[in-house]
Coordinates of C-alpha atoms and ligand atoms in Angstrom, one line a residue:
X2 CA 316.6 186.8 209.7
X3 CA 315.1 186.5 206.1
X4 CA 312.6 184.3 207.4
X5 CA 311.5 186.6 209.6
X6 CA 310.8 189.0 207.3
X7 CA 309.5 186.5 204.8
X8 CA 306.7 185.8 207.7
X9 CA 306.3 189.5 208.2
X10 CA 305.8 190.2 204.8
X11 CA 302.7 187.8 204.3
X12 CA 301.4 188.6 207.5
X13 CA 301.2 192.1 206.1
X14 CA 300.0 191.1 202.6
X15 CA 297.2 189.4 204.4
X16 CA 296.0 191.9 206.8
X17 CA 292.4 192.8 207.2
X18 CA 291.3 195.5 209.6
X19 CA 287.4 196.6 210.2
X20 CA 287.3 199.8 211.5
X21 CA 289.4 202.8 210.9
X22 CA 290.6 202.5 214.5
X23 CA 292.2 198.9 213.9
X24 CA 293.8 200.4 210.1
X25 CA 295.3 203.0 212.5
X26 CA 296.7 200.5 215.5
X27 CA 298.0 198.3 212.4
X28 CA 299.9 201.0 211.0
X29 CA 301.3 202.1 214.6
X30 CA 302.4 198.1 215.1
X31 CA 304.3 198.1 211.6
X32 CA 304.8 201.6 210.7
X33 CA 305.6 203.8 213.7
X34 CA 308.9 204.6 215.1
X35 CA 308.3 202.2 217.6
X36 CA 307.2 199.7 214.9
X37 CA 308.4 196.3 213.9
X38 CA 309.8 197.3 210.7
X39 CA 312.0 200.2 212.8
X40 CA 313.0 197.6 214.6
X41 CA 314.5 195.5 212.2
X42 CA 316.1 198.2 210.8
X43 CA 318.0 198.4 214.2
X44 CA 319.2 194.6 213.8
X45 CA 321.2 196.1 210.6
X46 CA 324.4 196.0 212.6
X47 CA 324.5 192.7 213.9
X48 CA 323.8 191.3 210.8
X49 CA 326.7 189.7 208.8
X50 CA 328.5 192.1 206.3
X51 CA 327.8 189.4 203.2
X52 CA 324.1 189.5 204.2
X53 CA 323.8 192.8 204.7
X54 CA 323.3 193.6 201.0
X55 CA 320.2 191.6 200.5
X56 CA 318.8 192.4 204.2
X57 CA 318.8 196.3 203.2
X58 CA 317.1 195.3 199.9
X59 CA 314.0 193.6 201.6
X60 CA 313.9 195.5 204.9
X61 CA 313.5 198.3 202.4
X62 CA 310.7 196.0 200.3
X63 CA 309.1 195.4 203.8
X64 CA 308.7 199.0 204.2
X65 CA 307.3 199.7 200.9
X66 CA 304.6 197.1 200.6
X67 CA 303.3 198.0 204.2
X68 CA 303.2 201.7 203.3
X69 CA 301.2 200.9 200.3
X70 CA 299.2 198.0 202.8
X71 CA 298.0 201.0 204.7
X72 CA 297.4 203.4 202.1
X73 CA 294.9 201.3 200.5
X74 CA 293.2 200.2 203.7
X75 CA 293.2 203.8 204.3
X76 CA 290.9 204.4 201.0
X77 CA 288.0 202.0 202.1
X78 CA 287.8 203.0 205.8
X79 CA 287.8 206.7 207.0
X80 CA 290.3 208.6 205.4
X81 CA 290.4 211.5 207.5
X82 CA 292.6 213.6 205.4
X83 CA 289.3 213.7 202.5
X84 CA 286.9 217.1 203.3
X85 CA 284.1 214.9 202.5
X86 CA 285.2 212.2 205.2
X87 CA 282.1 213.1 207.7
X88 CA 279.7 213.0 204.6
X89 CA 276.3 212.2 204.7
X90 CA 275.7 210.4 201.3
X91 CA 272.3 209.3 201.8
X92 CA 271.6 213.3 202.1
X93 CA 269.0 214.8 198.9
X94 CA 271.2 216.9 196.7
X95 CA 271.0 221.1 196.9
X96 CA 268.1 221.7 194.6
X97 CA 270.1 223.5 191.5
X98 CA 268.8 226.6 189.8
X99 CA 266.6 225.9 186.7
X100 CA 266.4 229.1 184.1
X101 CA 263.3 229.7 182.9
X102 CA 262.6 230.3 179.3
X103 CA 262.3 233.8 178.1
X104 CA 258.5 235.4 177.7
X105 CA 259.9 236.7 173.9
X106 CA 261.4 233.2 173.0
X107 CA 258.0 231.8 174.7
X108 CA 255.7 233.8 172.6
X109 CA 258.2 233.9 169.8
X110 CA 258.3 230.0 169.4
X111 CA 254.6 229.6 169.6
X112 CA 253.8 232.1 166.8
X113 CA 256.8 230.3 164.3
X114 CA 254.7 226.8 165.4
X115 CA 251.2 228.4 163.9
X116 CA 252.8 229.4 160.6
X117 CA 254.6 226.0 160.9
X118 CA 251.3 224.6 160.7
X119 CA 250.6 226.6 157.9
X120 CA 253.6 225.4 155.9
X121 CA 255.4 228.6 156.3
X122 CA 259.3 228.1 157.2
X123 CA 261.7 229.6 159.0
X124 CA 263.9 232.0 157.7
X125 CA 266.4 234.7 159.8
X126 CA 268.4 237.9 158.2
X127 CA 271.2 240.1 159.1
X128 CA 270.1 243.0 161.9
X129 CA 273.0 245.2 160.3
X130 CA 272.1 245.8 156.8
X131 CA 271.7 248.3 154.2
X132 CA 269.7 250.8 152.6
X133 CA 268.0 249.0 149.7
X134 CA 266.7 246.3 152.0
X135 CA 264.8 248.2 154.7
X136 CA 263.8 250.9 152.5
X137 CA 264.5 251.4 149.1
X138 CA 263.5 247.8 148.1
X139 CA 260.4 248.5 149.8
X140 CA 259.3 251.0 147.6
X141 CA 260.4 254.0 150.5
X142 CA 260.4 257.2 149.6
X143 CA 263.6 259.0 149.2
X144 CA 262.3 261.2 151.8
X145 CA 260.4 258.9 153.7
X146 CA 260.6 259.7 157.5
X147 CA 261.7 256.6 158.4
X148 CA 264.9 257.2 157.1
X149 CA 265.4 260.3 159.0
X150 CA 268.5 260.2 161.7
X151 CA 265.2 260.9 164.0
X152 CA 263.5 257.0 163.8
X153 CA 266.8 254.9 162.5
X154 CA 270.0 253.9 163.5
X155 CA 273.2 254.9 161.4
X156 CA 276.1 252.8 162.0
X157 CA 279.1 255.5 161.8
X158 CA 276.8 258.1 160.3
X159 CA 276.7 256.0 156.7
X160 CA 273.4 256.7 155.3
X161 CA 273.5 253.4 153.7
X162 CA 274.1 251.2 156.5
X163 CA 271.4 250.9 159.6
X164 CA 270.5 248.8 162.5
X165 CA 267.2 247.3 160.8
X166 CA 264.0 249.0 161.6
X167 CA 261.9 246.1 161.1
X168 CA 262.2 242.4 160.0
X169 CA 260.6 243.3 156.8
X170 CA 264.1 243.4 155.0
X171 CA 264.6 239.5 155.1
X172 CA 261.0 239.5 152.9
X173 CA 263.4 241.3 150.0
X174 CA 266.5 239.0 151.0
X175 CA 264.3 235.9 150.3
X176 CA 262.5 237.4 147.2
X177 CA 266.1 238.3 145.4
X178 CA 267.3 235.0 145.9
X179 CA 264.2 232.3 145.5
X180 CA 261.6 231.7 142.8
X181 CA 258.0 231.7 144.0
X182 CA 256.0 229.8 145.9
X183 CA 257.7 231.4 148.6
X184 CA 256.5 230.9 152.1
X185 CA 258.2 232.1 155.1
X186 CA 258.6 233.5 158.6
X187 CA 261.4 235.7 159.8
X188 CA 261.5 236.3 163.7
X189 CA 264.3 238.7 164.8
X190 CA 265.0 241.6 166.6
X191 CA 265.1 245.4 165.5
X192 CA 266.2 248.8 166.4
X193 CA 264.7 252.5 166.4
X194 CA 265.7 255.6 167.6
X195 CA 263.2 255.7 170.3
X196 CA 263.3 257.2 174.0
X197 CA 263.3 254.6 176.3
X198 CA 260.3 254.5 178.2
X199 CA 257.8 251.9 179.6
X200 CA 256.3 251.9 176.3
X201 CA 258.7 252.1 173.9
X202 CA 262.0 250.3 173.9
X203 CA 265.2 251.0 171.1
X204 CA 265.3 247.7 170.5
X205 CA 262.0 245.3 170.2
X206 CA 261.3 242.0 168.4
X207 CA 259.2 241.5 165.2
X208 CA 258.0 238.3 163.4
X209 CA 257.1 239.1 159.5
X210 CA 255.3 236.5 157.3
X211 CA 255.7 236.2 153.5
X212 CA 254.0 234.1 150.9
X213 CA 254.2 234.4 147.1
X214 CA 252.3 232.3 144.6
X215 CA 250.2 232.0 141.5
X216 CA 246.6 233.8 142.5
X217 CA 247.2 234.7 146.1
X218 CA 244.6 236.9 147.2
X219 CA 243.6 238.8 149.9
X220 CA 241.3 236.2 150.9
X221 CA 244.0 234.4 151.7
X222 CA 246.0 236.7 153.6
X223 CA 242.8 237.3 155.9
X224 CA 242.1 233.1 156.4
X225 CA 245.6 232.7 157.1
X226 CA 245.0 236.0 160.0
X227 CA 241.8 234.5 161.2
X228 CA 243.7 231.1 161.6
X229 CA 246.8 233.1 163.4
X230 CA 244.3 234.7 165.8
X231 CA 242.5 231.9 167.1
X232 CA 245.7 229.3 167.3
X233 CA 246.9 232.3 169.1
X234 CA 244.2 233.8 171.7
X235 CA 242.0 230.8 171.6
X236 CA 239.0 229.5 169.3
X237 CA 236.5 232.6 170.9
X238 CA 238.7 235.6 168.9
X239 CA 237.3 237.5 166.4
X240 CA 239.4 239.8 164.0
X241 CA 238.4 242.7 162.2
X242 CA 240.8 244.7 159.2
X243 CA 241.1 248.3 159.0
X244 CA 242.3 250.3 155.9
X245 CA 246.0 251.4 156.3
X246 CA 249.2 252.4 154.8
X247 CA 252.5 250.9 154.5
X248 CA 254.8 251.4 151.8
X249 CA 255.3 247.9 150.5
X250 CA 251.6 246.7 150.7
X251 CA 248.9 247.6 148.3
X252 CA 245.8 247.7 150.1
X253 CA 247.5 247.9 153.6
X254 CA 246.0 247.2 156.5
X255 CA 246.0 246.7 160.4
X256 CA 244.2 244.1 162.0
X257 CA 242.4 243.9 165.5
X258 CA 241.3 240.9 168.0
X259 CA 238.6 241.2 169.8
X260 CA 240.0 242.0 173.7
X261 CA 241.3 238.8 174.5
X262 CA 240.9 240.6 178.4
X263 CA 237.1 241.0 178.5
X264 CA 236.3 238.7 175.4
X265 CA 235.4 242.1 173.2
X266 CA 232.8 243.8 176.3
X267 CA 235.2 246.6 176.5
X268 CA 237.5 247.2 179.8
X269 CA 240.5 249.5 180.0
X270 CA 243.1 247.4 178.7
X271 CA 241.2 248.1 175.3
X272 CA 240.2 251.4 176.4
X273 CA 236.4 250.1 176.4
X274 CA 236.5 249.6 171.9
X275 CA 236.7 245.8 172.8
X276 CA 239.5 245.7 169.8
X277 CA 243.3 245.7 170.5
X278 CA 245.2 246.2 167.3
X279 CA 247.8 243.2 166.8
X280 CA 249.8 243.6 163.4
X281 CA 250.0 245.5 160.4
X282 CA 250.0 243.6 156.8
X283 CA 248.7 243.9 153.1
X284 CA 249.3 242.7 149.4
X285 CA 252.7 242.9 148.5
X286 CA 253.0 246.4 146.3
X287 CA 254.2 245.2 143.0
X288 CA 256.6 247.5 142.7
X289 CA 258.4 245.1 145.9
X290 CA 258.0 242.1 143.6
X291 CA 259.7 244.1 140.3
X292 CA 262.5 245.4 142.6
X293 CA 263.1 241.9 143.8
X294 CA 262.9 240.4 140.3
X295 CA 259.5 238.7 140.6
X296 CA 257.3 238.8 137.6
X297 CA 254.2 240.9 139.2
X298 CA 251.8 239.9 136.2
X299 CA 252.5 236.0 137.3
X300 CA 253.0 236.3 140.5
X301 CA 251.3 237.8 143.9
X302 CA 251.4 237.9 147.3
X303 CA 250.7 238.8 151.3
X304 CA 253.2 240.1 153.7
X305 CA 252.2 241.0 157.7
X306 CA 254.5 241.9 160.4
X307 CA 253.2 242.4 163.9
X308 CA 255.8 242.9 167.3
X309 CA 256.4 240.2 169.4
X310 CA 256.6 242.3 172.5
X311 CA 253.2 243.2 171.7
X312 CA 251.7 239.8 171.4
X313 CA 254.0 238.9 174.5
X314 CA 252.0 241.8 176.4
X315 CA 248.5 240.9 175.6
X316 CA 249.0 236.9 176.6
X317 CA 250.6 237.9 179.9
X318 CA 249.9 241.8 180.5
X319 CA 253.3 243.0 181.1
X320 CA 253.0 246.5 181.7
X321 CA 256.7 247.8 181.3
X322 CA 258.5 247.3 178.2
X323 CA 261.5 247.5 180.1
X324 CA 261.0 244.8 182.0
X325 CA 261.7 242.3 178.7
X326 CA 265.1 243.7 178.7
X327 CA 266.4 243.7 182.2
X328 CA 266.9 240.3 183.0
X329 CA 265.2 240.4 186.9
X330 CA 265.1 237.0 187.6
X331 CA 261.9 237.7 190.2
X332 CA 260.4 239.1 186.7
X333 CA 262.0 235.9 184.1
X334 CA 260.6 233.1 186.8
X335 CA 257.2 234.1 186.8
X336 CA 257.4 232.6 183.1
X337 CA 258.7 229.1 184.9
X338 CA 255.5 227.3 184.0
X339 CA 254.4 228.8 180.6
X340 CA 256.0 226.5 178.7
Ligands
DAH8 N1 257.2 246.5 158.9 C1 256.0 247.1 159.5 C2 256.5 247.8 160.8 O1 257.5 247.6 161.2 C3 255.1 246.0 159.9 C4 254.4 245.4 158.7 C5 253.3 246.0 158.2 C6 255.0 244.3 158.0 C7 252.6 245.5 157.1 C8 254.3 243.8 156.9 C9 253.2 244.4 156.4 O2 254.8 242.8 156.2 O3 252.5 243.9 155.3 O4 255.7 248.6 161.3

């Protein structure tokens, strides 16, 4: 009797099937009810009782190393209990959604590489922050409008704490804490209490540029434009200045590109001038310097700020402001190849 299930035991230890239908006949011959190992079970009685002992033990071994025989037959050919039995492997995968980049992190990236190239560096403040640096730093008026409930965001109706207005507050962050030369972009986002509309948004994005020296003049400030505008809308651009007024700059000015639509002909995007305005920038008042604890005899400097929704608008014409901050994927994938 041992030898017989000494035999049985190799034979099962050796089996080989090639096909799922032979795995399942070999477990039907061994396995089944009907089964050689249930029928040694039923020899149990007529073996004899000092035997028994040691019969159970390997009838019981028999079983177990033909279960597991089967089992692991059963992972190489067809199990049928897996969902993906029936699966076509050599199949091409779903094609997975891609995101596409953002048309504000598109434009905003590209204007951070110009002033990159420029030696200016990176440089990113709070968007809840006080008083003195979005206005009173900046050589604001006490009763500046800006500061009126109208224009800015209070955060719980503190007069000295706002949503920033504009990115011109990390200029006064850096200044306080760095010694000239100072030379740096600050891209972020900012807040004003504006109707929504398709041309005006309560929240918007700005990029301001900062550099402080020995004998920086306004020379400077308009190469460094001139060099902006052309990395920017291509070699053709021209830019002109126009006389303006910002608290913290002294001369202020805004700057124009020639349409970068019809090339400066005129069309209606620039309302026939064949200028569209593009930033806003100027010396840095000394006043700014003092309150930030720069010497202004030694030192002096240009700022400019300009919105980033607005550069966004004249590379790709977007003509709803909205549209930036709704997330429409038909709207976002048109940006799929921009960068
Ligand atoms: N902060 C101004 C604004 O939000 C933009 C600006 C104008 C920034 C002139 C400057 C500058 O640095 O020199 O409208």
């Amino acid at each position: 009797m041992i030898e017989k299930i000494e035999a049985l035991l190799s034979e099962i230890e050796q089996l080989k099937v090639s096909s799922a239908d032979e795995l399942e006949a070999a477990r039907i011959k061994y396995l089944s009810k009907k089964g050689i190992i249930s029928a040694l079970m039923d020899d149990f009685r007529s073996i004899p009782a000092e035997q028994k002992r040691e019969w159970g033990m390997r009838v019981n071994d028999l079983k177990q190393k033909a279960n597991e025989k089967i089992q692991a037959l059963k992972e190489q050919f067809g199990n049928n209990d897996s969902p993906y039995a029936d699966a076509d492997l050599s199949r091409t995968a779903y094609p997975v959604p891609l995101g596409t980049r953002h048309p504000i992190s598109i434009i905003r990236e590209e204007i951070n590489d110009i002033f990159k190239r420029l030696g200016f560096s990176i440089v990113e403040g709070p968007e809840v922050e006080d008083d003195w640096h979005v206005f009173s730093s900046l050589n604001f008026a006490d009763d500046h409008p800006a500061r009126d409930m109208q224009d800015t965001f209070f955060i719980q109706n503190d007069p000295q704490i706002v949503l920033r207005t504009h990115t011109s507050s990390v200029q006064t962050r850096v200044m306080e804490k760095s010694e000239p030369p100072i030379r740096i972009i600050c891209p972020g986002r900012v807040y004003r209490n504006e109707a929504i509309s398709y041309r005006a948004h309560c929240f918007f994005h700005q990029v301001e540029a900062l550099y402080i020296d020995k004998d920086v003049s306004f020379a400077d400030l308009k190469q460094a434009l001139l060099f902006f505008a052309r990395e920017m809308f291509g070699e053709e651009t021209r830019i002109r200045l126009r006389p303006s007024y910002f608290p913290f700059t002294e001369p202020s000015a805004e700057m124009d590109i020639s349409c970068n639509i019809c090339g400066g002909k005129g069309c209606p995007f620039c309302k026939y001038t064949g200028w569209v305005e593009i930033l806003g920038c100027g010396m840095v008042d000394p006043n700014v310097l003092e309150n930030c604890g720069i010497d202004s005899n030694i030192y002096s400097g240009y700022a400019l700020g300009m919105g980033i929704e607005r550069i966004t608008n004249l590379k790709y014409q977007v003509k709803d402001l909205r549209m930036f901050s709704e997330n429409d994927v038909r709207f976002l994938e048109q940006f799929r190849s921009a960068h």
